[in-house]
Short mmCIF file of C-alpha atoms in Angstrom, two decimals:
data_model
loop_
_atom_site.label_atom_id
_atom_site.label_comp_id
_atom_site.label_asym_id
_atom_site.label_seq_id
_atom_site.Cartn_x
_atom_site.Cartn_y
_atom_site.Cartn_z
CA MET Y 1 23.15 18.68 41.32
CA GLU Y 2 26.17 21.11 42.13
CA VAL Y 3 27.02 21.53 38.28
CA TYR Y 4 23.10 22.31 37.34
CA GLN Y 5 23.10 24.72 40.36
CA LYS Y 6 26.54 26.63 38.73
CA VAL Y 7 24.75 26.44 35.14
CA GLY Y 8 21.82 28.08 36.68
CA GLY Y 9 23.65 30.85 38.88
CA THR Y 10 25.68 31.64 35.34
CA LEU Y 11 22.51 31.90 33.27
CA ARG Y 12 20.93 34.10 36.05
CA ARG Y 13 24.03 36.38 36.05
CA VAL Y 14 24.03 36.59 32.13
CA LEU Y 15 20.45 37.50 32.38
CA THR Y 16 21.23 40.74 34.28
CA TYR Y 17 22.98 41.99 31.46
CA PHE Y 18 20.03 41.73 29.34
CA ALA Y 19 17.90 43.76 32.01
CA LYS Y 20 20.25 46.59 31.24
CA GLU Y 21 19.06 46.29 27.73
CA LYS Y 22 15.30 46.08 28.58
CA VAL Y 23 14.04 48.48 25.89
CA LEU Y 24 15.62 46.55 23.02
CA VAL Y 25 14.65 43.31 24.64
CA ALA Y 26 11.25 44.54 24.53
CA TRP Y 27 11.31 45.80 21.29
CA MET Y 28 12.94 42.24 19.86
CA LEU Y 29 10.16 40.33 21.86
CA ALA Y 30 7.29 42.38 19.79
CA VAL Y 31 9.06 41.57 16.63
CA VAL Y 32 9.17 37.91 17.88
CA VAL Y 33 5.67 37.77 18.60
CA LEU Y 34 4.48 39.23 15.48
CA GLY Y 35 6.54 37.19 13.29
CA THR Y 36 5.46 34.31 15.18
CA LEU Y 37 1.60 35.02 14.98
CA CYS Y 38 2.27 35.45 11.16
CA GLY Y 39 4.14 32.45 10.94
CA ILE Y 40 1.10 30.16 12.61
CA TYR Y 41 -1.41 32.45 10.97
CA ALA Y 42 -0.16 31.49 7.36
CA PRO Y 43 -0.80 27.85 7.14
CA SER Y 44 -4.45 28.61 8.13
CA LEU Y 45 -4.54 30.69 5.13
CA GLN Y 46 -3.20 28.03 2.71
CA SER Y 47 -5.63 25.16 4.19
CA LYS Y 48 -8.47 27.61 3.53
CA ALA Y 49 -7.49 28.35 -0.04
CA ILE Y 50 -6.90 24.44 -0.40
CA ASP Y 51 -10.73 23.96 0.44
CA ILE Y 52 -11.97 26.80 -1.71
CA ILE Y 53 -10.26 25.48 -4.65
CA ALA Y 54 -11.48 21.84 -3.48
CA GLY Y 55 -14.77 23.41 -3.31
CA SER Y 56 -15.48 22.16 0.44
CA ASP Y 57 -15.09 25.75 1.82
CA GLY Y 58 -16.60 29.07 0.57
CA GLY Y 59 -14.67 32.12 0.27
CA ILE Y 60 -12.77 34.63 -2.23
CA LEU Y 61 -9.53 32.76 -3.38
CA SER Y 62 -8.01 35.95 -4.86
CA PHE Y 63 -8.63 37.87 -1.47
CA THR Y 64 -7.25 34.82 0.54
CA LEU Y 65 -4.42 34.49 -1.35
CA ILE Y 66 -3.60 38.07 -1.35
CA LEU Y 67 -3.82 37.96 2.44
CA MET Y 68 -1.56 34.96 2.68
CA LEU Y 69 1.05 37.03 0.72
CA SER Y 70 0.90 39.98 2.97
CA VAL Y 71 1.17 37.55 6.21
CA TYR Y 72 4.30 35.95 4.64
CA LEU Y 73 5.79 39.47 3.84
CA ILE Y 74 5.43 40.42 7.07
CA TYR Y 75 6.78 37.25 8.61
CA SER Y 76 10.13 37.94 6.55
CA ALA Y 77 10.37 41.68 7.53
CA SER Y 78 10.03 40.34 11.18
CA GLN Y 79 12.77 37.99 10.60
CA PHE Y 80 15.02 40.47 9.45
CA LEU Y 81 14.28 43.02 12.51
CA GLN Y 82 14.81 39.99 14.85
CA GLY Y 83 18.52 39.62 13.36
CA LEU Y 84 19.11 43.40 13.50
CA LEU Y 85 17.85 44.03 17.10
CA SER Y 86 19.67 40.58 18.42
CA ALA Y 87 23.01 41.62 16.84
CA ARG Y 88 22.67 45.06 18.68
CA ILE Y 89 21.82 43.47 21.81
CA SER Y 90 24.40 41.09 21.69
CA GLN Y 91 27.00 43.79 20.95
CA ARG Y 92 25.74 46.19 23.81
CA ILE Y 93 25.90 43.24 26.24
CA VAL Y 94 29.36 42.10 24.89
CA ARG Y 95 30.59 45.64 25.18
CA ARG Y 96 29.59 46.15 28.70
CA MET Y 97 30.85 42.63 29.60
CA ARG Y 98 34.41 43.53 28.19
CA GLU Y 99 34.65 46.81 29.99
CA GLU Y 100 33.83 45.15 33.29
CA LEU Y 101 36.30 42.45 32.46
CA PHE Y 102 39.26 45.00 31.35
CA GLY Y 103 38.25 47.00 34.40
CA LYS Y 104 38.59 44.01 36.56
CA MET Y 105 42.17 43.19 35.19
CA MET Y 106 43.19 46.55 35.91
CA ASP Y 107 42.25 46.10 39.56
CA LEU Y 108 43.64 42.59 39.97
CA PRO Y 109 46.30 42.26 42.26
CA ILE Y 110 49.96 41.29 40.92
CA ARG Y 111 49.75 37.84 42.82
CA TYR Y 112 46.79 36.71 40.31
CA LEU Y 113 48.42 37.76 37.21
CA ASP Y 114 51.81 36.07 38.22
CA THR Y 115 49.98 33.02 38.97
CA HIS Y 116 47.79 32.61 35.98
CA SER Y 117 48.93 32.34 32.08
CA HIS Y 118 48.72 35.38 30.41
CA GLY Y 119 47.46 33.75 27.17
CA ASP Y 120 44.54 32.20 29.40
CA VAL Y 121 43.63 35.64 30.59
CA MET Y 122 43.50 37.09 27.25
CA SER Y 123 41.57 33.98 25.94
CA ARG Y 124 38.92 34.92 28.31
CA MET Y 125 38.82 38.45 27.11
CA THR Y 126 38.64 37.35 23.44
CA ASN Y 127 37.35 33.94 22.72
CA ASP Y 128 35.14 33.18 25.57
CA ILE Y 129 33.46 36.78 25.09
CA GLU Y 130 33.07 36.37 21.49
CA ASN Y 131 31.26 32.90 22.21
CA ILE Y 132 28.90 34.50 24.33
CA SER Y 133 28.29 37.31 21.74
CA THR Y 134 27.81 34.54 18.82
CA THR Y 135 25.36 32.59 20.88
CA VAL Y 136 23.32 35.67 21.86
CA SER Y 137 23.31 37.26 18.34
CA GLN Y 138 22.50 33.97 16.69
CA SER Y 139 20.38 32.06 19.25
CA LEU Y 140 18.44 34.55 21.17
CA PRO Y 141 15.58 35.38 18.53
CA SER Y 142 15.45 31.64 17.71
CA MET Y 143 14.84 30.54 21.02
CA PHE Y 144 12.07 33.25 21.86
CA SER Y 145 10.44 32.73 18.57
CA GLY Y 146 10.83 29.02 18.87
CA ILE Y 147 9.32 28.53 22.14
CA LEU Y 148 6.30 31.04 21.29
CA THR Y 149 6.02 28.99 17.80
CA ILE Y 150 5.59 25.57 19.75
CA ILE Y 151 2.98 27.06 21.78
CA GLY Y 152 0.90 28.79 19.24
CA THR Y 153 1.41 25.90 16.67
CA VAL Y 154 0.14 23.26 19.36
CA ALA Y 155 -2.84 25.45 20.02
CA VAL Y 156 -3.63 25.65 16.44
CA MET Y 157 -3.30 22.15 15.87
CA LEU Y 158 -5.50 21.17 19.02
CA PHE Y 159 -8.17 23.45 17.46
CA TYR Y 160 -8.11 21.99 14.29
CA CYS Y 161 -8.27 18.23 15.51
CA TRP Y 162 -7.17 17.34 19.09
CA GLN Y 163 -6.44 13.75 18.20
CA LEU Y 164 -4.24 14.39 15.26
CA ALA Y 165 -2.43 17.09 17.48
CA LEU Y 166 -1.87 14.52 20.33
CA LEU Y 167 -0.57 11.90 18.03
CA SER Y 168 1.92 14.52 16.47
CA CYS Y 169 3.00 15.81 19.80
CA ALA Y 170 3.92 12.29 20.98
CA THR Y 171 7.46 12.75 19.25
CA VAL Y 172 8.21 15.28 21.77
CA LEU Y 173 9.01 12.63 24.50
CA LEU Y 174 11.67 11.41 21.86
CA THR Y 175 12.95 14.80 21.42
CA LEU Y 176 13.54 15.51 25.22
CA LEU Y 177 14.98 12.01 26.07
CA ALA Y 178 17.71 12.80 23.38
CA THR Y 179 18.26 16.31 24.42
CA LYS Y 180 18.80 14.93 27.99
CA LEU Y 181 20.94 12.09 26.92
CA LEU Y 182 23.31 14.58 24.76
CA SER Y 183 23.44 17.88 26.79
CA GLY Y 184 25.75 16.20 29.54
CA LYS Y 185 28.19 15.46 26.84
CA VAL Y 186 27.99 18.60 25.40
CA ARG Y 187 28.52 20.40 28.53
CA LYS Y 188 31.41 18.41 29.75
CA PHE Y 189 33.45 18.72 26.47
CA SER Y 190 32.60 22.48 26.08
CA ARG Y 191 34.19 23.37 29.32
CA ARG Y 192 37.27 21.31 28.27
CA ARG Y 193 37.72 22.84 25.10
CA GLN Y 194 37.53 26.36 26.44
CA MET Y 195 40.25 25.46 29.19
CA LEU Y 196 42.45 23.75 26.41
CA LEU Y 197 41.92 27.04 24.25
CA GLY Y 198 43.13 29.01 27.19
CA LYS Y 199 45.91 26.90 27.53
CA LEU Y 200 47.04 26.85 24.18
CA ASN Y 201 47.02 30.53 24.11
CA GLY Y 202 49.22 30.79 26.94
CA THR Y 203 51.76 28.58 25.34
CA VAL Y 204 51.61 30.73 22.20
CA GLU Y 205 52.18 33.91 24.20
CA GLU Y 206 54.97 32.51 26.53
CA MET Y 207 57.02 31.13 23.18
CA ILE Y 208 56.14 34.64 21.60
CA SER Y 209 57.54 36.82 24.69
CA GLY Y 210 60.47 34.34 25.46
CA TYR Y 211 61.48 33.45 21.93
CA ARG Y 212 65.02 34.45 22.43
CA THR Y 213 65.41 32.25 25.38
CA VAL Y 214 63.61 29.45 23.42
CA VAL Y 215 66.35 29.67 20.44
CA ALA Y 216 69.08 30.41 22.79
CA TYR Y 217 68.76 27.26 24.33
CA ASN Y 218 67.52 25.19 21.48
CA HIS Y 219 64.32 24.31 23.04
CA GLN Y 220 62.30 24.70 19.85
CA SER Y 221 61.86 21.12 19.51
CA ALA Y 222 60.30 20.78 23.00
CA ILE Y 223 58.17 23.94 22.82
CA ILE Y 224 56.61 22.32 19.47
CA GLN Y 225 55.93 19.01 21.34
CA ASP Y 226 53.91 20.80 24.28
CA PHE Y 227 52.08 23.01 21.58
CA CYS Y 228 51.29 19.92 19.65
CA THR Y 229 50.42 17.93 22.67
CA THR Y 230 47.70 20.86 23.70
CA ALA Y 231 46.60 21.21 20.32
CA ASP Y 232 45.96 17.65 19.85
CA ASP Y 233 44.00 17.57 23.22
CA LEU Y 234 42.04 20.92 22.02
CA THR Y 235 41.15 19.22 18.68
CA LYS Y 236 39.72 16.09 20.42
CA ALA Y 237 37.66 18.05 22.69
CA GLY Y 238 36.30 20.36 19.81
CA ILE Y 239 35.60 17.46 17.64
CA ARG Y 240 33.46 15.43 20.51
CA THR Y 241 31.78 18.61 21.31
CA ASP Y 242 30.89 19.46 17.75
CA ALA Y 243 30.23 15.71 17.04
CA PHE Y 244 27.47 15.55 20.33
CA SER Y 245 26.04 19.01 19.31
CA GLY Y 246 25.74 18.49 15.65
CA VAL Y 247 24.13 15.19 16.03
CA MET Y 248 21.02 16.73 17.70
CA GLY Y 249 20.03 18.14 14.26
CA PRO Y 250 19.83 14.84 12.69
CA ILE Y 251 18.45 13.06 15.20
CA MET Y 252 15.59 15.91 15.65
CA ASN Y 253 15.02 15.67 11.85
CA CYS Y 254 14.52 11.75 12.20
CA ILE Y 255 12.22 12.36 14.94
CA GLY Y 256 10.26 14.90 12.77
CA ASN Y 257 10.11 12.67 9.95
CA ILE Y 258 8.49 10.08 12.21
CA GLY Y 259 5.97 12.78 13.11
CA PHE Y 260 5.35 13.46 9.13
CA VAL Y 261 4.59 9.77 8.74
CA ILE Y 262 2.00 9.75 11.95
CA ILE Y 263 0.21 12.99 10.38
CA ALA Y 264 -0.23 11.17 7.04
CA ALA Y 265 -1.37 7.63 8.04
CA PHE Y 266 -3.90 9.04 10.59
CA GLY Y 267 -4.73 12.00 8.86
CA GLY Y 268 -5.61 10.29 5.89
CA TYR Y 269 -7.69 8.01 8.07
CA PHE Y 270 -9.75 11.10 9.76
CA ALA Y 271 -10.18 12.62 6.34
CA VAL Y 272 -11.84 9.29 4.73
CA ASN Y 273 -13.86 9.33 7.89
CA GLY Y 274 -14.98 12.96 7.31
CA MET Y 275 -13.49 14.18 10.65
CA ILE Y 276 -11.22 16.77 8.66
CA SER Y 277 -10.88 18.03 5.44
CA VAL Y 278 -7.98 17.81 2.75
CA GLY Y 279 -6.89 21.55 3.57
CA VAL Y 280 -6.63 20.61 7.56
CA ILE Y 281 -4.35 17.78 6.48
CA SER Y 282 -2.20 20.19 4.59
CA ALA Y 283 -2.36 22.53 7.44
CA PHE Y 284 -1.14 19.95 9.74
CA ILE Y 285 1.78 18.94 7.56
CA VAL Y 286 3.00 22.81 7.51
CA TYR Y 287 2.26 23.00 11.22
CA ALA Y 288 4.11 19.54 12.03
CA LYS Y 289 7.15 21.27 10.11
CA GLN Y 290 6.64 24.37 12.04
CA PHE Y 291 6.42 22.31 15.40
CA SER Y 292 9.55 20.30 14.67
CA ARG Y 293 11.86 22.97 13.36
CA PRO Y 294 11.98 25.06 16.38
CA ILE Y 295 12.40 21.89 18.49
CA ASN Y 296 15.44 21.19 16.43
CA GLU Y 297 16.67 24.56 16.63
CA LEU Y 298 16.41 24.74 20.22
CA ALA Y 299 18.19 21.34 20.64
CA GLN Y 300 21.14 22.87 18.53
CA ILE Y 301 21.12 26.09 20.53
CA TYR Y 302 21.24 23.84 23.64
CA GLY Y 303 24.59 22.85 22.54
CA GLN Y 304 25.48 26.64 21.42
CA LEU Y 305 24.43 27.69 24.93
CA GLN Y 306 26.74 25.13 26.53
CA THR Y 307 29.71 26.62 25.05
CA ALA Y 308 28.56 30.27 25.96
CA ILE Y 309 27.96 29.11 29.36
CA ALA Y 310 31.35 27.68 29.61
CA GLY Y 311 32.95 30.85 28.31
CA ALA Y 312 30.50 32.99 30.81
CA GLU Y 313 31.85 30.91 33.65
CA ARG Y 314 35.65 31.70 33.03
CA VAL Y 315 34.79 35.43 32.32
CA PHE Y 316 32.71 35.52 35.73
CA ASP Y 317 35.61 33.98 37.57
CA VAL Y 318 37.82 36.46 36.77
CA LEU Y 319 35.03 39.42 37.67
CA ASP Y 320 34.79 37.46 40.98
CA GLU Y 321 38.50 37.64 42.06
CA ALA Y 322 39.20 40.08 44.79
CA SER Y 323 40.26 43.54 43.57
CA GLU Y 324 43.62 45.08 45.10
CA ASP Y 325 42.64 46.59 48.45
CA MET Y 326 43.38 50.29 47.81
CA SER Y 327 42.40 51.57 51.16
CA GLY Y 328 44.67 53.13 53.66
CA GLU Y 329 46.19 56.28 54.60
CA GLU Y 330 47.85 58.95 52.40
CA MET Y 331 51.81 58.63 52.23
CA THR Y 332 53.27 61.85 53.88
CA GLU Y 333 56.33 63.58 52.91
CA ASN Y 334 58.97 65.11 55.04
CA GLU Y 335 62.71 65.94 55.28
CA ASP Y 336 63.88 62.35 56.25
CA MET Y 337 62.60 59.84 53.95
CA ALA Y 338 64.63 56.94 54.71
CA VAL Y 339 63.48 53.11 53.82
CA GLU Y 340 63.85 50.83 56.46
CA PHE Y 341 63.08 46.91 56.34
CA LYS Y 342 62.57 45.48 59.69
CA ASP Y 343 62.63 41.77 60.29
CA ILE Y 344 60.93 41.14 56.85
CA SER Y 345 59.76 37.15 56.07
CA PHE Y 346 57.80 36.43 53.05
CA SER Y 347 56.77 33.88 50.58
CA TYR Y 348 55.03 33.60 47.54
CA VAL Y 349 53.99 29.83 48.42
CA PRO Y 350 53.19 29.24 52.01
CA GLU Y 351 55.66 27.31 54.00
CA HIS Y 352 58.29 28.22 50.99
CA PRO Y 353 60.05 31.02 52.43
CA VAL Y 354 62.17 33.33 50.03
CA ILE Y 355 63.02 35.99 52.39
CA ARG Y 356 63.73 35.19 56.29
CA ASP Y 357 64.31 37.95 58.83
CA PHE Y 358 65.58 40.52 56.36
CA SER Y 359 66.52 43.88 57.74
CA LEU Y 360 68.02 46.97 55.70
CA THR Y 361 68.23 50.58 56.04
CA VAL Y 362 68.57 53.03 53.27
CA PRO Y 363 69.09 56.80 54.55
CA SER Y 364 67.42 59.62 52.70
CA GLY Y 365 69.27 60.68 49.75
CA LYS Y 366 71.64 57.65 49.73
CA ARG Y 367 72.04 55.15 46.93
CA VAL Y 368 72.32 51.14 47.85
CA ALA Y 369 72.54 48.52 45.23
CA LEU Y 370 71.20 45.16 46.05
CA VAL Y 371 73.69 42.45 44.49
CA GLY Y 372 73.15 38.59 44.33
CA ALA Y 373 72.44 35.79 42.36
CA THR Y 374 69.19 35.16 40.19
CA GLY Y 375 66.39 34.33 42.69
CA SER Y 376 68.03 35.56 45.80
CA GLY Y 377 65.13 38.07 46.17
CA LYS Y 378 66.12 41.32 44.87
CA THR Y 379 63.24 41.62 42.70
CA THR Y 380 61.00 40.38 45.69
CA VAL Y 381 62.43 43.33 47.99
CA VAL Y 382 61.00 45.94 45.02
CA ASN Y 383 57.74 43.65 44.97
CA LEU Y 384 57.40 44.46 48.69
CA LEU Y 385 58.45 48.10 48.84
CA MET Y 386 55.93 48.76 46.08
CA ARG Y 387 53.06 46.53 47.99
CA PHE Y 388 52.72 44.51 44.94
CA TYR Y 389 52.79 41.71 47.69
CA ASP Y 390 52.45 42.29 51.35
CA VAL Y 391 55.21 41.05 53.90
CA ASP Y 392 54.41 37.64 56.08
CA SER Y 393 55.69 39.37 58.94
CA GLY Y 394 57.91 42.47 60.02
CA GLU Y 395 57.48 45.91 58.53
CA ILE Y 396 58.64 48.48 55.89
CA ARG Y 397 58.88 51.99 56.87
CA ILE Y 398 59.27 54.96 54.27
CA GLY Y 399 59.88 58.26 56.47
CA GLY Y 400 59.12 56.46 59.56
CA GLN Y 401 55.66 55.51 58.44
CA ASN Y 402 54.52 51.87 58.08
CA ILE Y 403 53.56 51.50 54.43
CA ALA Y 404 51.19 48.61 55.31
CA GLY Y 405 48.97 51.13 56.71
CA ALA Y 406 49.18 53.46 53.69
CA SER Y 407 47.08 53.39 50.46
CA ARG Y 408 48.93 51.54 47.63
CA SER Y 409 47.82 54.29 45.12
CA SER Y 410 49.53 57.21 47.18
CA LEU Y 411 52.62 54.73 47.89
CA ARG Y 412 53.14 54.33 44.14
CA LYS Y 413 52.38 58.03 43.34
CA LYS Y 414 55.70 58.83 45.48
CA ALA Y 415 57.99 55.83 44.04
CA ALA Y 416 59.36 55.18 40.68
CA ILE Y 417 61.00 51.90 39.77
CA VAL Y 418 62.64 50.86 36.35
CA LEU Y 419 61.68 47.19 35.73
CA GLN Y 420 64.55 44.60 34.23
CA ASP Y 421 62.23 43.96 31.69
CA THR Y 422 61.71 47.02 29.36
CA VAL Y 423 58.03 47.54 28.41
CA LEU Y 424 57.10 49.97 25.49
CA PHE Y 425 53.58 50.96 25.06
CA SER Y 426 52.07 51.19 21.41
CA ASP Y 427 52.68 54.96 21.35
CA THR Y 428 55.31 57.79 20.69
CA VAL Y 429 58.89 58.00 22.58
CA ARG Y 430 57.75 61.02 24.15
CA ASN Y 431 54.83 59.54 25.75
CA ASN Y 432 56.49 56.56 26.80
CA LEU Y 433 58.86 58.83 28.74
CA LYS Y 434 56.08 60.42 30.03
CA TYR Y 435 54.26 57.67 31.51
CA SER Y 436 54.98 58.17 34.97
CA ASN Y 437 54.51 61.93 35.15
CA GLU Y 438 52.01 63.65 32.89
CA GLU Y 439 53.71 66.96 33.80
CA ALA Y 440 57.23 66.03 32.76
CA ILE Y 441 59.03 67.89 29.89
CA MET Y 442 61.08 66.19 27.67
CA ASN Y 443 63.31 67.73 25.18
CA CYS Y 444 63.46 65.23 22.27
CA ILE Y 445 65.91 65.35 19.47
#
């Protein structure tokens, strides 16, 4: 029950993005309705034309054929417009989702990025959102038109011969049963595949960024083994997802063929007894195909939808993370800007302290070097000074002001750090040197 509630919440949240594109959605719905009506009306014209040829119905054959051709042309045009509008809607939704996710990443606390694989975070921005885009662009119009086609087709079939219509609809029970049995498997392996894909991207990202270290210590074999293990697990999850999702189509086709047998057997019986005409049987065969086609598509879409939901859940997990608290007082400047650490204790992981009762005073204008072994806490001191992390106990003062009450933005505007790992952005040398101060003037050779 909890799983279904989570899925329902994710779907409702995705629908909020559609609400912001309500004009385009309304246009697409109008086109879908037009196309669906044409698709439902065309077999009736075909039935009439056959009955005119057979002599069981009066009418002008040429007019009926021209009208039928016009309806099919309108239907084809609507299909084109559906694809165009759904692609536009999907790209606008995905753009908004990407912007929100990227903006959220810029507001996340350092602790989140330190405790999550960078490759996995990047996978949420790329692969997971791309899955959502593919599902929206390819499945949205099919879902709408499929539901309307099923309703309209059943209504027309009931109008022509309710007995044959009820017999044709009996296959729906088999379809619902097959979908229910397979959907759980698809949902399970879709989530696992997305998780493993993020893990695989994390492995690749770490290998590339730490390539020199890997080569220096001859750990290539171990890295390859880890990669292959994750890749094998991803392959298995992908095969199972695609297998359970892909098997829906053949099963639905089999059920649809059962429906054709029912129509052929009972339709012939009804025609012999004068209950329906030969044209009605022809129309029923087309309607049965129209009836089974959207059901098959909806079954396949359901598998794609599970993959998109799994991706959406991973995206929303990031969006739901608490942003870094930027509130607080403005940092003030005065002549004495001494830095004081008073009885500082801190731990990245609870009950595993890194710094205990640390005190240090750096007088204003003086230089102090922190020297120690790797892991002794030198970088942690800088992290605490910049409020990348907050202390567990004690206080840090700059110019007599406790930085715990100062806003992080004002604190970082008045401080500059040079990290051990050099980062160069994809820009000119001048702009990299001016990164911390837009007004800086550099003399470049």
